XYZ file of C-alpha atoms in Angstrom:
351
model
C 0.000 0.000 0.000
C 1.293 3.464 -0.893
C 2.222 5.286 2.350
C 0.883 8.531 0.904
C -2.637 7.182 1.396
C -2.138 7.787 5.105
C -2.096 11.544 4.497
C -5.716 11.360 3.298
C -6.772 10.073 6.715
C -4.432 12.392 8.643
C -5.722 15.574 7.043
C -9.274 14.240 7.073
C -8.931 13.744 10.829
C -7.581 17.270 11.246
C -10.504 18.696 9.270
C -13.080 16.574 11.083
C -11.723 17.428 14.531
C -11.625 21.138 13.714
C -15.190 21.035 12.376
C -16.332 19.206 15.523
C -14.919 21.814 17.904
C -16.110 24.729 15.751
C -19.637 23.284 15.926
C -20.318 22.518 12.271
C -23.059 20.044 11.325
C -21.899 16.597 10.199
C -18.399 17.530 11.418
C -16.573 14.324 10.541
C -18.200 14.010 7.121
C -17.917 17.630 6.001
C -14.678 18.260 7.887
C -13.255 15.041 6.492
C -14.114 16.172 2.972
C -12.593 19.636 3.490
C -9.447 18.343 5.199
C -8.733 15.603 2.672
C -9.691 17.734 -0.345
C -7.464 20.585 0.878
C -4.506 18.212 1.133
C -5.191 16.708 -2.294
C -5.539 20.105 -3.999
C -2.400 21.461 -2.318
C -0.327 18.347 -3.035
C -1.306 18.172 -6.708
C -0.836 21.875 -7.352
C 2.636 21.295 -8.815
C 1.543 18.479 -11.119
C 2.109 15.609 -8.675
C -0.445 12.799 -8.550
C -1.767 10.917 -5.534
C -2.832 7.256 -5.460
C -6.570 6.553 -5.448
C -8.443 5.200 -2.443
C -10.371 2.006 -3.117
C -14.045 2.651 -3.885
C -14.886 -0.137 -1.434
C -13.965 2.158 1.454
C -16.891 4.395 0.527
C -19.270 1.587 -0.391
C -18.734 -0.440 2.804
C -19.242 2.520 5.096
C -22.228 3.650 3.027
C -23.715 0.256 3.924
C -23.132 0.958 7.627
C -24.821 4.361 7.285
C -27.787 2.740 5.535
C -28.182 0.170 8.309
C -28.108 2.887 10.972
C -30.709 5.046 9.207
C -33.088 2.128 8.663
C -32.862 1.017 12.290
C -34.043 4.409 13.562
C -37.659 3.875 12.472
C -39.852 1.989 14.910
C -43.348 0.421 14.692
C -44.869 3.294 16.674
C -43.838 5.714 13.928
C -46.082 4.065 11.309
C -49.315 5.931 12.251
C -47.566 9.199 11.444
C -47.449 8.200 7.785
C -51.235 8.151 7.537
C -51.468 11.776 8.624
C -49.011 12.915 5.983
C -50.146 10.871 2.973
C -50.319 13.996 0.815
C -46.599 14.514 1.376
C -45.858 11.565 -0.932
C -47.037 13.283 -4.133
C -45.520 16.548 -2.882
C -42.099 14.921 -2.434
C -42.260 13.469 -5.947
C -43.161 16.913 -7.322
C -40.301 18.461 -5.329
C -37.813 15.949 -6.717
C -38.881 16.462 -10.343
C -38.979 20.269 -10.162
C -35.723 20.457 -8.185
C -33.950 18.121 -10.615
C -35.242 20.022 -13.633
C -34.276 23.410 -12.198
C -30.878 22.227 -11.015
C -30.146 20.607 -14.366
C -30.978 23.875 -16.150
C -28.717 25.830 -13.772
C -25.785 23.435 -13.979
C -26.064 22.673 -17.673
C -27.014 26.166 -18.883
C -25.079 28.405 -16.499
C -22.383 26.024 -15.292
C -21.671 24.426 -18.652
C -21.363 20.962 -17.115
C -21.632 17.805 -19.194
C -25.085 16.185 -19.245
C -24.136 13.355 -16.884
C -22.459 15.667 -14.406
C -25.334 18.181 -14.436
C -27.941 15.448 -13.977
C -26.374 13.738 -10.971
C -25.090 16.958 -9.388
C -28.666 18.255 -9.583
C -30.307 15.284 -7.853
C -31.995 16.470 -4.629
C -30.884 13.357 -2.750
C -28.110 12.643 -0.280
C -24.454 13.201 -1.069
C -23.608 9.520 -0.586
C -26.311 8.000 -2.778
C -25.949 10.678 -5.474
C -22.206 10.081 -5.720
C -22.682 6.305 -5.943
C -25.297 6.729 -8.697
C -22.998 9.147 -10.543
C -20.049 6.798 -10.284
C -22.125 3.933 -11.665
C -23.209 6.062 -14.640
C -19.675 7.237 -15.388
C -20.166 10.882 -14.361
C -17.371 13.021 -12.917
C -17.500 12.192 -9.200
C -15.464 15.309 -8.344
C -18.090 17.636 -9.834
C -20.995 15.756 -8.246
C -19.316 15.662 -4.824
C -18.434 19.363 -4.917
C -21.960 20.435 -5.879
C -23.689 18.316 -3.252
C -21.162 19.393 -0.625
C -21.856 23.078 -1.322
C -25.611 22.466 -1.263
C -25.493 20.678 2.102
C -23.324 23.408 3.636
C -25.719 26.087 2.367
C -28.919 24.363 3.505
C -27.761 23.115 6.905
C -25.969 26.378 7.646
C -28.639 28.797 6.426
C -31.851 27.182 7.735
C -31.068 27.875 11.422
C -30.048 31.444 10.509
C -33.301 31.955 8.605
C -35.375 30.891 11.614
C -33.288 33.116 13.865
C -33.720 36.109 11.543
C -37.460 35.639 10.943
C -38.745 34.207 14.227
C -35.934 34.806 16.698
C -35.479 31.064 17.375
C -31.906 30.156 18.189
C -30.739 26.753 17.053
C -27.841 25.349 19.040
C -24.833 23.726 17.450
C -25.716 20.294 16.176
C -22.137 19.089 16.148
C -22.507 17.654 19.606
C -25.939 16.163 18.990
C -26.722 12.925 17.214
C -29.511 10.548 16.352
C -27.383 7.772 17.800
C -28.033 6.447 21.284
C -25.696 6.533 24.241
C -26.617 3.173 25.781
C -25.357 0.268 23.714
C -23.420 -2.954 23.956
C -21.369 -5.149 21.648
C -24.486 -6.844 20.244
C -25.744 -3.487 18.897
C -22.517 -2.892 16.978
C -22.495 -6.481 15.744
C -26.110 -6.147 14.567
C -25.337 -3.015 12.555
C -22.304 -4.643 10.922
C -24.205 -7.854 10.113
C -27.186 -5.944 8.671
C -24.801 -3.803 6.611
C -23.042 -6.889 5.222
C -26.262 -8.843 4.564
C -28.008 -5.797 3.106
C -25.062 -5.062 0.843
C -25.190 -8.631 -0.467
C -28.988 -8.601 -0.909
C -28.944 -5.173 -2.536
C -26.466 -6.350 -5.148
C -28.334 -9.633 -5.612
C -31.654 -7.799 -6.195
C -29.918 -5.153 -8.316
C -31.309 -2.282 -6.295
C -30.258 1.226 -7.296
C -27.409 2.326 -5.007
C -27.466 -1.224 -3.629
C -24.746 -0.551 -1.069
C -26.945 2.013 0.666
C -30.501 0.904 -0.107
C -29.954 -2.806 0.608
C -28.872 -2.297 4.251
C -31.357 0.557 4.746
C -34.363 -1.459 3.588
C -33.262 -4.571 5.488
C -32.817 -2.615 8.730
C -36.108 -0.785 8.138
C -37.999 -4.046 7.644
C -36.458 -5.684 10.717
C -37.079 -2.617 12.848
C -40.706 -2.105 11.811
C -41.375 -5.829 12.320
C -40.075 -5.515 15.874
C -37.286 -8.027 15.275
C -34.529 -5.600 16.239
C -34.195 -2.530 18.413
C -30.673 -1.196 18.162
C -28.898 1.477 20.178
C -26.287 3.026 17.908
C -23.048 4.228 19.524
C -22.072 7.808 18.743
C -18.536 6.781 17.816
C -19.759 4.390 15.114
C -21.723 7.169 13.438
C -18.658 9.421 13.597
C -16.348 6.731 12.202
C -18.701 5.985 9.305
C -19.078 9.674 8.449
C -15.324 10.200 8.723
C -14.484 7.333 6.375
C -17.028 8.581 3.854
C -15.698 12.122 4.180
C -12.113 11.018 3.525
C -13.120 8.882 0.537
C -15.160 11.728 -0.960
C -12.437 14.302 -0.290
C -9.959 12.062 -2.099
C -12.159 12.333 -5.192
C -11.023 15.953 -5.583
C -7.828 14.613 -7.130
C -7.356 16.322 -10.490
C -9.891 19.088 -9.722
C -8.708 22.518 -10.823
C -9.275 25.686 -8.821
C -11.258 27.070 -11.744
C -13.643 24.117 -11.538
C -13.950 24.548 -7.761
C -14.787 28.266 -7.990
C -17.335 27.607 -10.730
C -18.924 24.949 -8.547
C -19.219 27.406 -5.648
C -21.421 29.992 -7.333
C -23.422 27.355 -9.215
C -23.975 25.529 -5.920
C -25.188 28.713 -4.254
C -27.731 29.276 -7.040
C -28.886 25.661 -6.857
C -29.200 25.699 -3.071
C -31.144 28.962 -3.052
C -33.497 27.605 -5.725
C -34.235 24.452 -3.715
C -34.814 26.405 -0.487
C -37.295 28.608 -2.327
C -39.035 25.531 -3.732
C -39.180 23.988 -0.241
C -40.795 27.165 1.098
C -43.485 27.146 -1.604
C -44.363 23.486 -0.970
C -44.398 24.059 2.802
C -46.893 26.888 2.397
C -49.188 24.744 0.229
C -48.993 21.657 2.481
C -49.730 23.767 5.537
C -53.375 23.847 4.458
C -53.799 20.057 4.294
C -51.417 18.531 6.872
C -51.282 18.731 10.692
C -47.996 20.661 10.698
C -46.958 24.288 10.535
C -44.785 26.040 7.976
C -41.579 25.662 10.002
C -41.750 21.880 10.371
C -42.754 21.416 6.732
C -40.041 23.753 5.478
C -37.375 21.790 7.359
C -38.932 18.573 6.048
C -38.378 19.688 2.445
C -35.122 21.636 2.812
C -32.684 19.276 1.091
C -30.000 18.931 3.748
C -28.873 15.725 5.425
C -31.444 13.423 7.027
C -29.807 13.391 10.457
C -28.890 17.068 10.376
C -32.360 18.359 9.437
C -33.867 16.066 12.078
C -31.549 17.556 14.670
C -32.444 21.106 13.603
C -36.115 20.140 13.981
C -35.372 18.842 17.467
C -33.647 22.109 18.400
C -36.655 24.116 17.172
C -39.112 21.834 19.022
C -40.558 20.326 15.833
C -41.265 16.590 15.636
C -37.951 15.071 14.417
C -39.638 11.814 13.388
C -41.939 13.648 10.970
C -38.967 15.514 9.524
C -36.867 12.341 9.291
C -39.656 10.428 7.529
C -39.923 13.150 4.899
C -36.182 13.159 4.270
C -35.961 9.379 4.168
C -38.764 9.362 1.587
C -36.981 12.106 -0.400
C -33.702 10.178 -0.440
C -35.405 6.875 -1.264
C -37.556 8.333 -4.055
C -34.683 10.382 -5.478
C -32.622 7.205 -5.869
C -35.437 5.395 -7.691
C -36.610 8.344 -9.789
C -33.075 9.465 -10.636
C -32.008 5.946 -11.609
C -35.130 5.418 -13.751
C -34.908 8.821 -15.473
C -31.228 8.395 -16.292
C -31.776 4.961 -17.818
C -34.692 6.362 -19.835
C -32.712 9.368 -21.041
C -29.700 7.194 -21.871
C -31.869 4.790 -23.867
C -33.422 7.664 -25.822
C -30.003 9.069 -26.664
C -28.891 5.594 -27.732
C -31.806 5.337 -30.176
C -31.332 8.798 -31.654
């Protein structure tokens, strides 16, 4: 193994630790990306090249993340779905409009290639979008950069918006987590086994983003059936996010500063567009669902699932309602994005 690979993890750890103490959301994921990407960009500035991290680092820890997300939903949460049935069509509409608008911004204003614009514009999670993009042969560096900027904008601006408009102060979410404090070895073993089994089943069933969706759906099914009830250790969540952050930051290899600056202003436009779209949908759903504008806005603001749930908790909104919306958004974005890309690719192949 090339010893230079160790610098990815060293600088990722520096970035993650700094982000944690500063109080950033998703500190070990976002800090890991920034720390590793900063090292890669600085190292390669003089034309030197770094070795690539194995894609299995990202895929294996994506499976762990999927298992943890799926295990958070319990049988008592099911009745909530009945009260928010209208959110299903609204989420689908949000995904289609957001994807169309983002594609126009990134293709028309950013000048990105079709593949890069499509997957960078998906309103899903950074992990699943990158895996879909990689599978389709898109530029993972562009997709990672755009989703990273969007997450930073959404997670950072939403608390400030509530503070400016309503005077509600949201505390730092860096020290908060959806994981549980009480756990034992069996909980960790369960997560690892579900991740491994789900990864295998996802690939066997040819699910889109199988490494994430296989473990997520398996954990969700076991949890809702009452077969498992897992307490997730905080450190496992941090380790998984850190490993994903380092692997994503390493993808910045070969990325020019010009490309990075272009991604910044395009990402700001895209993020602002999606926040505006989330606000419109929240206003409309406020008339037909048992939730106010604030909770619905957070439910449709396309940040991370855990992070938006934690913001909801800080603002005294129901975090389960918010989490269910974001899980549905991520799940549907994977399926819709995968289907649309195959359809578009087949049409181009025939023309």
